[in-house]
mmCIF file of C-alpha atoms and ligand atoms in Angstrom:
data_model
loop_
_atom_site.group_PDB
_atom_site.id
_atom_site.type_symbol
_atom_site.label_atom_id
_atom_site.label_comp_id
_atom_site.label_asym_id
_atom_site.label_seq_id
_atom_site.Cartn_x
_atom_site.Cartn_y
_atom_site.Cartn_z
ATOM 1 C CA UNK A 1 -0.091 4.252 16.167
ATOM 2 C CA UNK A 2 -2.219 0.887 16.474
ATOM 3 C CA UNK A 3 -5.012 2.688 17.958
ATOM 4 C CA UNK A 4 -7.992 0.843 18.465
ATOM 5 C CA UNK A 5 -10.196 3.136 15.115
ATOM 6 C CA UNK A 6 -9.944 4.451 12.195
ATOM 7 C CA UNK A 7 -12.125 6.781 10.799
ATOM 8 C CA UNK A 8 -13.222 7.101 7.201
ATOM 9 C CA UNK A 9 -15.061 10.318 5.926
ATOM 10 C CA UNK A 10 -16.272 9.868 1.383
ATOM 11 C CA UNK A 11 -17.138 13.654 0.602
ATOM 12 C CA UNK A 12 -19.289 13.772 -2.103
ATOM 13 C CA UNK A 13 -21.751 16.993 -3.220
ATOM 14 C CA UNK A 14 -24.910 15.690 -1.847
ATOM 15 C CA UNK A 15 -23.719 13.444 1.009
ATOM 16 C CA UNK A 16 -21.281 13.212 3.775
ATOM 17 C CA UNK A 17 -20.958 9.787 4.978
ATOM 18 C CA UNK A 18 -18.518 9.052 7.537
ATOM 19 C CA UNK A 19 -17.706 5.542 9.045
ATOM 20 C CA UNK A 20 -15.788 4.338 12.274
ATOM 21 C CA UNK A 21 -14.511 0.816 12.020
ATOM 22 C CA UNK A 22 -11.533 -1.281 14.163
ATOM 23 C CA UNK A 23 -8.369 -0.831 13.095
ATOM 24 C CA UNK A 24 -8.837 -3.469 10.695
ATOM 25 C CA UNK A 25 -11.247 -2.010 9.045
ATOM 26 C CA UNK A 26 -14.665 -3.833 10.072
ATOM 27 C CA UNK A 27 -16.904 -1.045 10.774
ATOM 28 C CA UNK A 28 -18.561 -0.784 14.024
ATOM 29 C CA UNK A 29 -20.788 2.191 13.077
ATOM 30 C CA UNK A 30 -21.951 4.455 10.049
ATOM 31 C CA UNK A 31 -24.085 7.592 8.763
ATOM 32 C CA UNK A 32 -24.522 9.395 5.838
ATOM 33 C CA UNK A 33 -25.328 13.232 6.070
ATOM 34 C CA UNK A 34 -26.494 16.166 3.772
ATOM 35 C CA UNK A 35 -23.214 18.211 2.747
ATOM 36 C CA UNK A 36 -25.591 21.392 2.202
ATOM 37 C CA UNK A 37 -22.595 22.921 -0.398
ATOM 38 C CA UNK A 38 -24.252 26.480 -0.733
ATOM 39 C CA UNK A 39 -23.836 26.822 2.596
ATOM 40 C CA UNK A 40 -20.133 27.626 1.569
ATOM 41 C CA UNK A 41 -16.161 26.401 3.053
ATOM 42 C CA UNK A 42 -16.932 26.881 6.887
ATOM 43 C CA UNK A 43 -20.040 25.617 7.260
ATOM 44 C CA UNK A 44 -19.612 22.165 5.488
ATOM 45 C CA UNK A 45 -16.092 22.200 7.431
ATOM 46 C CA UNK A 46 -18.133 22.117 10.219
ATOM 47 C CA UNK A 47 -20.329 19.454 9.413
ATOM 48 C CA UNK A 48 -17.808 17.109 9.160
ATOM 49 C CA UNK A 49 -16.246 18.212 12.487
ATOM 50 C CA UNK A 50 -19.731 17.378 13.682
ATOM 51 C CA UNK A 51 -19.936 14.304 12.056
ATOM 52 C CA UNK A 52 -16.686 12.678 13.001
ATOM 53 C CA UNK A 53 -17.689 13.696 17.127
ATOM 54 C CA UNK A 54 -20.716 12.135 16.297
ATOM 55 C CA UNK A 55 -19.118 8.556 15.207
ATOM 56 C CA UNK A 56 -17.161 8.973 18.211
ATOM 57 C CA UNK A 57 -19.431 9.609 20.813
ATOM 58 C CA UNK A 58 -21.761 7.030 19.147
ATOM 59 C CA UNK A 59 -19.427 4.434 19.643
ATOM 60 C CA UNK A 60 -18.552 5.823 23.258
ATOM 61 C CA UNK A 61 -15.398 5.764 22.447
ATOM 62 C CA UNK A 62 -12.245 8.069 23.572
ATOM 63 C CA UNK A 63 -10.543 10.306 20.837
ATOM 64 C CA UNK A 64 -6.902 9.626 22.029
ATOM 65 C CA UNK A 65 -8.212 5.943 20.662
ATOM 66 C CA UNK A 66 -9.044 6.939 17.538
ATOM 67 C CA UNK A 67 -5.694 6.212 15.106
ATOM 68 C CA UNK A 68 -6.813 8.147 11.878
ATOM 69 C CA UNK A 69 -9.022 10.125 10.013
ATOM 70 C CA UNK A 70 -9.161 9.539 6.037
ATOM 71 C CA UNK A 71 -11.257 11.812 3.721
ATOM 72 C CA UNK A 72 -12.343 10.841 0.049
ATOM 73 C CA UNK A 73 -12.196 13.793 -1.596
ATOM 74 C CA UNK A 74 -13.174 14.426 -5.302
ATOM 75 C CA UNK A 75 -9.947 16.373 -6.871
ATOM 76 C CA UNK A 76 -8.003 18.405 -7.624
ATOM 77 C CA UNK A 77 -6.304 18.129 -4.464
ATOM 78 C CA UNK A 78 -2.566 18.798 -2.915
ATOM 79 C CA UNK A 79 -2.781 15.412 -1.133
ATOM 80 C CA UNK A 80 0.833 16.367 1.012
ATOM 81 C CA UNK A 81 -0.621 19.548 2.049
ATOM 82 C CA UNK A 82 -4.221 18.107 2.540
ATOM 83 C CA UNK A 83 -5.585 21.190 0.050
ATOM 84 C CA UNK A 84 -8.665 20.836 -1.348
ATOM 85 C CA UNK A 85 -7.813 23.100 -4.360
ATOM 86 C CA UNK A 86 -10.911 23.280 -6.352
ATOM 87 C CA UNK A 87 -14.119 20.410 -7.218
ATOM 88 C CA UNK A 88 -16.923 21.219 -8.917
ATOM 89 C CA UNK A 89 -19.719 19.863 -6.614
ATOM 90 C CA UNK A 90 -18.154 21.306 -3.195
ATOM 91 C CA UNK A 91 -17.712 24.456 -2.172
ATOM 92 C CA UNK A 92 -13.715 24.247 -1.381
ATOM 93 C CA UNK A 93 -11.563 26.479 -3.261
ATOM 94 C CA UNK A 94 -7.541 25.921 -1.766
ATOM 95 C CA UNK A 95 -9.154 25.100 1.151
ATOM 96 C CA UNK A 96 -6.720 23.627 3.843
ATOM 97 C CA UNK A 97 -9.515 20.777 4.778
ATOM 98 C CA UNK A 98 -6.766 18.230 6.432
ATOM 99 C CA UNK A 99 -5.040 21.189 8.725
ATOM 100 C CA UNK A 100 -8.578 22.028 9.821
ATOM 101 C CA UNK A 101 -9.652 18.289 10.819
ATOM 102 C CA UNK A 102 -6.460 18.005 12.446
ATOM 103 C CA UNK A 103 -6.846 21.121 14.921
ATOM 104 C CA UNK A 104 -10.109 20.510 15.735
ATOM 105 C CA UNK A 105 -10.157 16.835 16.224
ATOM 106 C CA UNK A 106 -6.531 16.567 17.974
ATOM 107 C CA UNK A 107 -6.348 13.176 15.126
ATOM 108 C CA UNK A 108 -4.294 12.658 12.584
ATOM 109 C CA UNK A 109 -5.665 12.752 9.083
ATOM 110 C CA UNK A 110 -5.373 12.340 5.622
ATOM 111 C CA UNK A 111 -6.406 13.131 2.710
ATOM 112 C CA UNK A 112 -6.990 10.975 -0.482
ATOM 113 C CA UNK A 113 -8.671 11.259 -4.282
ATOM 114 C CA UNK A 114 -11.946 9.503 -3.929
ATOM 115 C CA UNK A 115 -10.734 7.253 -6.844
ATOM 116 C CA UNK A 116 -7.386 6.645 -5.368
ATOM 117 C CA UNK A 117 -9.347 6.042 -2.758
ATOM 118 C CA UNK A 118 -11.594 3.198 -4.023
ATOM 119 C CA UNK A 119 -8.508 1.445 -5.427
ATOM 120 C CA UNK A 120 -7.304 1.314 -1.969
ATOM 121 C CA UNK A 121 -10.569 0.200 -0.950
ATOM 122 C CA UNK A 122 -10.129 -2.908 -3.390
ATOM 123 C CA UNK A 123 -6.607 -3.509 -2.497
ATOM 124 C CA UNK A 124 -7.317 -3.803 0.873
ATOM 125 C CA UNK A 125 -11.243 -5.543 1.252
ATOM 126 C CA UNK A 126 -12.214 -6.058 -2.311
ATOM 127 C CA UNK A 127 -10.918 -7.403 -5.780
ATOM 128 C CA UNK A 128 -7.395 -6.666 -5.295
ATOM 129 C CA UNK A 129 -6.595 -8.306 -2.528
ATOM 130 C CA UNK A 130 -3.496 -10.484 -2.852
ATOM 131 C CA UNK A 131 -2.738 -8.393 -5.925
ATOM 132 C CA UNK A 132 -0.146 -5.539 -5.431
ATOM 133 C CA UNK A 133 0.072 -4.024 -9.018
ATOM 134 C CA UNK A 134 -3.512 -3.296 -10.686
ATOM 135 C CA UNK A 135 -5.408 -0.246 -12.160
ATOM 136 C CA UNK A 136 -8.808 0.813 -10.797
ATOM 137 C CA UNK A 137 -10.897 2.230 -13.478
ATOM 138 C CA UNK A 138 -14.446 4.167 -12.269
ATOM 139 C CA UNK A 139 -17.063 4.181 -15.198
ATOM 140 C CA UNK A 140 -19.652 6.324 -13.982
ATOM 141 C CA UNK A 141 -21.178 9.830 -14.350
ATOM 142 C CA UNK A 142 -17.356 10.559 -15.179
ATOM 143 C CA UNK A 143 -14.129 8.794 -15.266
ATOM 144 C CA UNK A 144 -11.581 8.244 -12.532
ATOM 145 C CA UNK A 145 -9.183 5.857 -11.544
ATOM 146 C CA UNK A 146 -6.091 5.014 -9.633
ATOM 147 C CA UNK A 147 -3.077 3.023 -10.193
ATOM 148 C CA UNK A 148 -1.488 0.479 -7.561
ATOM 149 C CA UNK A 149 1.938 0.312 -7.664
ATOM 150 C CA UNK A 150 3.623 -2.551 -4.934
ATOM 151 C CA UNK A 151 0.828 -2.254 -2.558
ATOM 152 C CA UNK A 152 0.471 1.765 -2.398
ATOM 153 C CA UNK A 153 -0.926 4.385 -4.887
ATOM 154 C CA UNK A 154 1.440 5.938 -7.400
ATOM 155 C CA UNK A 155 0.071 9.958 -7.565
ATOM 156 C CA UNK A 156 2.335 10.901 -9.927
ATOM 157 C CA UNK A 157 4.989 14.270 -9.819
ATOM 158 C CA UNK A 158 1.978 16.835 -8.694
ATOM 159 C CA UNK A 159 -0.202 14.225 -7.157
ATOM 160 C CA UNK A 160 -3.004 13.649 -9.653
ATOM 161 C CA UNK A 161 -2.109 10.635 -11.199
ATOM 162 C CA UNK A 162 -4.773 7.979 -12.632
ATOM 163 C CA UNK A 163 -7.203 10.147 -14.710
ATOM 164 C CA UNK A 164 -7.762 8.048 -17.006
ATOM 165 C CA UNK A 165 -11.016 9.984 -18.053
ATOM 166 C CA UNK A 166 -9.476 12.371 -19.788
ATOM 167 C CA UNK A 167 -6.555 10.886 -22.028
ATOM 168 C CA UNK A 168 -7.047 11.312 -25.623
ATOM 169 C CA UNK A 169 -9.046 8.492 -27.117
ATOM 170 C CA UNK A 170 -10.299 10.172 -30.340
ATOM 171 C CA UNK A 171 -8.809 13.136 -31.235
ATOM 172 C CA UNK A 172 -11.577 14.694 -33.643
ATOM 173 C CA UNK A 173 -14.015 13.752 -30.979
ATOM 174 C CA UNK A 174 -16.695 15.938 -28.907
ATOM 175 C CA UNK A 175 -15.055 18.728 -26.053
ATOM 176 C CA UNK A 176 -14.665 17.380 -22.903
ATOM 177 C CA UNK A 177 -15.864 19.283 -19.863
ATOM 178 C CA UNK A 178 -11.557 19.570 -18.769
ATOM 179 C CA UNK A 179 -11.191 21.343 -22.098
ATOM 180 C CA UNK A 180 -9.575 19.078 -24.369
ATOM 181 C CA UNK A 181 -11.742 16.742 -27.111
ATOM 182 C CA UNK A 182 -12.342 12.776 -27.786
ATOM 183 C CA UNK A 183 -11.334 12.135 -23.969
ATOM 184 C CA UNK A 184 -12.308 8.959 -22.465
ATOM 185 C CA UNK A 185 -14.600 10.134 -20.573
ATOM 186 C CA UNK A 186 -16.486 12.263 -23.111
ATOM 187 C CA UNK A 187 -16.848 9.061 -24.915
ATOM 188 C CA UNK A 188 -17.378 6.507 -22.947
ATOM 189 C CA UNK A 189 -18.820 7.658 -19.350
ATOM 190 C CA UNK A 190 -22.615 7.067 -18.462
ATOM 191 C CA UNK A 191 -23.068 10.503 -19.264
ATOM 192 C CA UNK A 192 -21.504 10.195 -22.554
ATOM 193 C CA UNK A 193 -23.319 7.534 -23.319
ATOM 194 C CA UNK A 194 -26.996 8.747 -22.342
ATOM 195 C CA UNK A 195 -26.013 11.632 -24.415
ATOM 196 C CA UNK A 196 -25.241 9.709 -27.236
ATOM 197 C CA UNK A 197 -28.634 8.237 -27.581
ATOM 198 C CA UNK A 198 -30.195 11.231 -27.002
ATOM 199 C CA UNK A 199 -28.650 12.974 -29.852
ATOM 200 C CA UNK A 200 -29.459 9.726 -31.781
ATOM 201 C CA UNK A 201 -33.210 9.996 -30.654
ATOM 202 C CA UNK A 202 -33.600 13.776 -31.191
ATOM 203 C CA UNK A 203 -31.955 13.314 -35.100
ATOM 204 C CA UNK A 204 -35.197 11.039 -35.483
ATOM 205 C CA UNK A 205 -33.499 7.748 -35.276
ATOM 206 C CA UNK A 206 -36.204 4.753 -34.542
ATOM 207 C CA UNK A 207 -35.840 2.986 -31.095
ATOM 208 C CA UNK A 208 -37.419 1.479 -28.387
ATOM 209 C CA UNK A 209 -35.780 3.588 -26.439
ATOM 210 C CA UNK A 210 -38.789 5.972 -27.368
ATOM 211 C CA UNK A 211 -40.816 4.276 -24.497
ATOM 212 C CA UNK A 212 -38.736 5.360 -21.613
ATOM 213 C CA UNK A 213 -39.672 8.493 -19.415
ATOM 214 C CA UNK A 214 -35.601 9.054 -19.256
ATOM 215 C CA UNK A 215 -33.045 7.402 -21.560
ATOM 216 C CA UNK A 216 -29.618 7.211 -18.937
ATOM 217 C CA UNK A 217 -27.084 4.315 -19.468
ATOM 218 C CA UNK A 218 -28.522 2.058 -17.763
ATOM 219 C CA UNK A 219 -31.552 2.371 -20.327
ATOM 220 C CA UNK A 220 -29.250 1.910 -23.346
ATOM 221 C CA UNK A 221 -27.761 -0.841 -21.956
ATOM 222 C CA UNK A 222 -30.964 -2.817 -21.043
ATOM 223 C CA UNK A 223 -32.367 -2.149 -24.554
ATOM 224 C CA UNK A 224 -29.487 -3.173 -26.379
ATOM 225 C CA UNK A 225 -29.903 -6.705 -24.533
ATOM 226 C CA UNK A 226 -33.150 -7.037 -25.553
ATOM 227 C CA UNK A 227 -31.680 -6.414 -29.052
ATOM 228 C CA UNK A 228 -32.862 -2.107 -30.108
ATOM 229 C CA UNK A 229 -30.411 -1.680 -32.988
ATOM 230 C CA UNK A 230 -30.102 1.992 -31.837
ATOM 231 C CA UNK A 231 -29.238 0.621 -28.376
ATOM 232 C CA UNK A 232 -26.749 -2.145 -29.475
ATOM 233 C CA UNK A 233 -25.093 0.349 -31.937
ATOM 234 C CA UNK A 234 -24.360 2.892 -29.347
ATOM 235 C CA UNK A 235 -23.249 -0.003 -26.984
ATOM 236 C CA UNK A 236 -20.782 -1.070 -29.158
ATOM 237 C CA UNK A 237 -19.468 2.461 -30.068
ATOM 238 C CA UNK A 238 -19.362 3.698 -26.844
ATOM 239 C CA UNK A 239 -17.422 0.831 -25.254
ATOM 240 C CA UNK A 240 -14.860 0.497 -28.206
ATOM 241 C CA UNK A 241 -13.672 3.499 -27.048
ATOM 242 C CA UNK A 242 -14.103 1.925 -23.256
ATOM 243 C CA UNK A 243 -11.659 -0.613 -24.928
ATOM 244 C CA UNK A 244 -9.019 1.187 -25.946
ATOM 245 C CA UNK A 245 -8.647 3.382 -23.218
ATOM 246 C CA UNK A 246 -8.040 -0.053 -21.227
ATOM 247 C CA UNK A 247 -5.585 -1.192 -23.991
ATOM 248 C CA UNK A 248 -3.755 1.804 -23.636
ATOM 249 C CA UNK A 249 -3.377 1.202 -19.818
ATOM 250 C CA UNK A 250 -2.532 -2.106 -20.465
ATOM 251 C CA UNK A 251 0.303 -1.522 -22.882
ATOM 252 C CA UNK A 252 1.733 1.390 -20.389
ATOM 253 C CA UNK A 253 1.120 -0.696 -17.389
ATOM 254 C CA UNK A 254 1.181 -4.152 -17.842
ATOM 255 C CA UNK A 255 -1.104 -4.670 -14.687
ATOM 256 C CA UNK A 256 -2.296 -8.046 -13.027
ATOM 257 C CA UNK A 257 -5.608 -6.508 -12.882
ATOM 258 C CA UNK A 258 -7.936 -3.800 -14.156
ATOM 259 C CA UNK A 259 -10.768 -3.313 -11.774
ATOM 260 C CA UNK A 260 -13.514 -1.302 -13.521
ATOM 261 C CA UNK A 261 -15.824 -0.314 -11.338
ATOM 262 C CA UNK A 262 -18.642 2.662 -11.127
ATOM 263 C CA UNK A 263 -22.581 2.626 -11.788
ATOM 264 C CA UNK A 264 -21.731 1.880 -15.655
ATOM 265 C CA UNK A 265 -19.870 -1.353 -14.768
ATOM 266 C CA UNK A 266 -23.499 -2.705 -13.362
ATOM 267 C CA UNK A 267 -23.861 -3.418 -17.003
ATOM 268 C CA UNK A 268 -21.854 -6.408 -16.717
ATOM 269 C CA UNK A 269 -20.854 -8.915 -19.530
ATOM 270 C CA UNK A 270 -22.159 -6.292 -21.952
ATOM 271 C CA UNK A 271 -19.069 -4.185 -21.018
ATOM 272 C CA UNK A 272 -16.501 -6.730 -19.841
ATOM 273 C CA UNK A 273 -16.574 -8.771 -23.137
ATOM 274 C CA UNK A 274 -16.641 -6.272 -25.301
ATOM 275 C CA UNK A 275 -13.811 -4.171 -23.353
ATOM 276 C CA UNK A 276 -11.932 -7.286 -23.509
ATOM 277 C CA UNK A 277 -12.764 -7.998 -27.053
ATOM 278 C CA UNK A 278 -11.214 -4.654 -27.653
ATOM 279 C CA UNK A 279 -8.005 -5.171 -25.612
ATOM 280 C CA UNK A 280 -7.231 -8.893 -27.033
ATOM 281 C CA UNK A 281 -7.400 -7.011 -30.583
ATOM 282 C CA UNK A 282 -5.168 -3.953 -29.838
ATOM 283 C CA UNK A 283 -2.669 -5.108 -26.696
ATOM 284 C CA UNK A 284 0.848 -7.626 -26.951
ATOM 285 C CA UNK A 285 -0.645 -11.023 -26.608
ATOM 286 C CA UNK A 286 1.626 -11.703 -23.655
ATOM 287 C CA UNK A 287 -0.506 -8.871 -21.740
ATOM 288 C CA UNK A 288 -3.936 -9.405 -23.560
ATOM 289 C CA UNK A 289 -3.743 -12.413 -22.019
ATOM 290 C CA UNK A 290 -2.269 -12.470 -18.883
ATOM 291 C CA UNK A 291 -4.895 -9.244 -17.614
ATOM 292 C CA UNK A 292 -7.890 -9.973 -15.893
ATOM 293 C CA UNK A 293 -10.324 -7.464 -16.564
ATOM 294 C CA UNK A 294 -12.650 -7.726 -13.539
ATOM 295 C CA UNK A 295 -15.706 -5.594 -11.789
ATOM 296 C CA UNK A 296 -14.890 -4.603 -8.419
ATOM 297 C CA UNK A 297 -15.314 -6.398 -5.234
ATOM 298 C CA UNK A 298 -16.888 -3.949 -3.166
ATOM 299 C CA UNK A 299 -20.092 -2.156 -4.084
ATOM 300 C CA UNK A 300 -22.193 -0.564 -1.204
ATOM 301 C CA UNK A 301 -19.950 1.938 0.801
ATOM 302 C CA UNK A 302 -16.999 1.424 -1.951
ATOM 303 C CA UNK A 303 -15.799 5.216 -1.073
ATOM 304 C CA UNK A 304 -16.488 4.955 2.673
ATOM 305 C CA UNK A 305 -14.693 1.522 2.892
ATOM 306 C CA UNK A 306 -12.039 3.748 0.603
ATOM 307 C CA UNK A 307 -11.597 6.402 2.810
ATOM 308 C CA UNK A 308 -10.992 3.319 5.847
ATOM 309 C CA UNK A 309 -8.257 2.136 3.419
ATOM 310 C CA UNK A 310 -6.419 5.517 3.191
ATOM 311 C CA UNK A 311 -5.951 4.933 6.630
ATOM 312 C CA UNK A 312 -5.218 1.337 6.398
ATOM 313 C CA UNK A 313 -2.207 2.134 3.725
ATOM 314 C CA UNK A 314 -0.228 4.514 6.108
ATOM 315 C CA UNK A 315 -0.259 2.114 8.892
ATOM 316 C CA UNK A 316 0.752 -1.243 7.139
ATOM 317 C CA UNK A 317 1.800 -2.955 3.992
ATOM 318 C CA UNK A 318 -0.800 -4.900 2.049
ATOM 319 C CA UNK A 319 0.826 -8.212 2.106
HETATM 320 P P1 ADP B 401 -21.704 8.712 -9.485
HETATM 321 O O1 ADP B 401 -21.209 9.119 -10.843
HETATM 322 O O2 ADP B 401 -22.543 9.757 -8.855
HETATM 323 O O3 ADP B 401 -20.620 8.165 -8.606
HETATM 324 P P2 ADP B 401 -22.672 6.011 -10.182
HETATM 325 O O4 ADP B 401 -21.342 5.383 -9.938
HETATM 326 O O5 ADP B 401 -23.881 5.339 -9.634
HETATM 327 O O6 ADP B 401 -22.766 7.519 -9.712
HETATM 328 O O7 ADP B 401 -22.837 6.110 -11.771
HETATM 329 C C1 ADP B 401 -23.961 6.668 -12.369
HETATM 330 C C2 ADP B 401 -23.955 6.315 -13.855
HETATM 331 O O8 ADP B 401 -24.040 4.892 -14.007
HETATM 332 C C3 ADP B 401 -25.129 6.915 -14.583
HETATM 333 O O9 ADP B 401 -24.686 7.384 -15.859
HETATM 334 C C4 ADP B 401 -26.076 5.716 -14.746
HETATM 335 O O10 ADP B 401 -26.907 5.846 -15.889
HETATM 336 C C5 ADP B 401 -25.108 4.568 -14.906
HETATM 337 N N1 ADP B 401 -25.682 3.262 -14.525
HETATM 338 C C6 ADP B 401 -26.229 2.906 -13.354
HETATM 339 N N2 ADP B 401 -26.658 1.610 -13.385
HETATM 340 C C7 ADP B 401 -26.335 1.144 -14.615
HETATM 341 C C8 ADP B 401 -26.493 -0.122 -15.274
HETATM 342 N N3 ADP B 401 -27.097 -1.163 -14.666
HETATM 343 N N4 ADP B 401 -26.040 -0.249 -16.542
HETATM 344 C C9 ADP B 401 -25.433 0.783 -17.169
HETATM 345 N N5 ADP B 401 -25.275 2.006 -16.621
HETATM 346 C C10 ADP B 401 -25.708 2.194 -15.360
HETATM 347 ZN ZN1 ZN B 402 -11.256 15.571 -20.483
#
């Protein structure tokens, strides 16, 4: 199957970027296109037909040399049937994306959890290298994550393993947008966090905060370094919870590595010590300290270097 590309397509709501590398994963070439969702199933199908000719024929290269296609989906998906089966930002309903590719293309592909995806993405060019058992945690506008087992994603009985984002981290705690309350990601994401300010602000709470156009994350986080009480206070609430939703995945898991990764890990020391603060209070010591709690390795591209590594993980062992 050693062809001499891979292909790697990261679907996303607003963009389609695709990217066609060697079969080690350097890419050669790479574009990023509008998805257009309203324009419904068949029509963004056929934009990423479109897109994966157009890597190919940019390159100049054949399609029998072409060893695999993966896709970074966001989920739910049925990965073995390559199903998208329903995400909010695309317009796929149990839509058989992977049989499509396949008959149109003549190449085998695959598909792959975007999150799953960017822990394969670290195994194979970023953090995780050399590591074969580690969690990759996504701290962004939501939560995600995956969990490497010996080199390979575990995905669980029906496939949708790794969401960390929604395990119960205060019970009595706000409704999450999955139904349930106090998860993870209702307490902890960017968004969570933004609206936990807000809130804050609107009650009448005093802040610096008051100055900015917008108050996101990234806001909160910048303010609390330069020492707004509201800022630090919602810092420190927001990742305690961060905390011990990585305590709890290092007591189940007892991982080499977490990864967290995502547009809130930009933050930096202001989450990492404080995460690991939390975990060194509420984890064995034999874990707490063995753990490294780490940002990721690959930034730029992490879910089109991803949806390479999808490919990458069929066709050899990360050792
Ligand atoms: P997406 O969720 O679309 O994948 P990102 O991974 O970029 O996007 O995450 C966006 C979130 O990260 C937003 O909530 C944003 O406020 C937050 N964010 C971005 N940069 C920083 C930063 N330097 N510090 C803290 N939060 C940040
Ligand atoms: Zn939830």
């Amino acid at each position: 199957m050693n062809g001499k590309y891979i292909i790697g397509i990261d679907l996303g709501g607003t963009k389609i970027s695709g990217a066609i590398s060697t079969f080690d994963g350097k890419i050669i070439y790479k574009k990023s296109i509008d998805t257009l969702s309203s324009q419904g199933p068949e029509r963004v199908t056929g934009r990423i037909l479109g897109h994966i000719k157009h890597l190919i024929e940019y390159v100049k290269a054949d399609k029998d040399e072409v060893s695999g296609i993966g896709i970074a989906s966001p989920g739910p998906l049925n990965i073995e049937e390559g199903v998208i089966v329903e995400t909010p930002n695309l317009p796929f309903r149990n839509y058989p994306l992977i049989k499509t590719v396949e008959r149109e293309t003549g190449i085998k592909a695959y598909l792959e959890n975007d999150a799953n995806a960017a822990a394969l993405g670290e195994l194979w060019f970023g953090a995780g290298r050399g590591s074969k058992n580690f969690i990759y945690m996504t701290v962004s506008t939501g939560i995600g994550g995956g969990i490497v087992i010996n080199g390979d994603i575990y995905h669980g009985h029906t496939g949708n393993a790794g969401e960390f984002g929604h395990m119960t981290v205060e019970p009595h705690g706000p409704r999450c947008n999955c139904g349930n309350y106090g998860c993870l990601e209702v307490m902890s994401s960017g968004t969570a966090i933004a609206r936990i300010a807000n809130e804050r602000l609107k009650a009448g709470e005093d802040s610096l905060l008051r100055n900015c156009e917008k108050v996101t994350s990234k806001e909160v986080f910048e303010y609390a370094s330069k020492g707004d009480k509201l800022s630090c206070e919602v810092v420190d609430y927001t990742m305690n919870y961060l905390g011990i939703g990585t305590a709890n995945l290092v007591n189940a898991f007892d991982p080499e590595l977490i990864i967290i990764g995502g547009g809130v890990s930009k933050a930096g020391d202001a989450l990492f010590s404080r995460v690991k603060n939390v975990v060194s209070k509420r984890c064995f010591e034999i874990m707490a300290k063995s753990v490294k709690i780490i940002p990721p390795g690959l930034s730029t591209d992490a879910g089109l270097v991803g949806a390479l590594a999808v490919i990458m993980s069929k066709y050899n062992s990360a050792d």
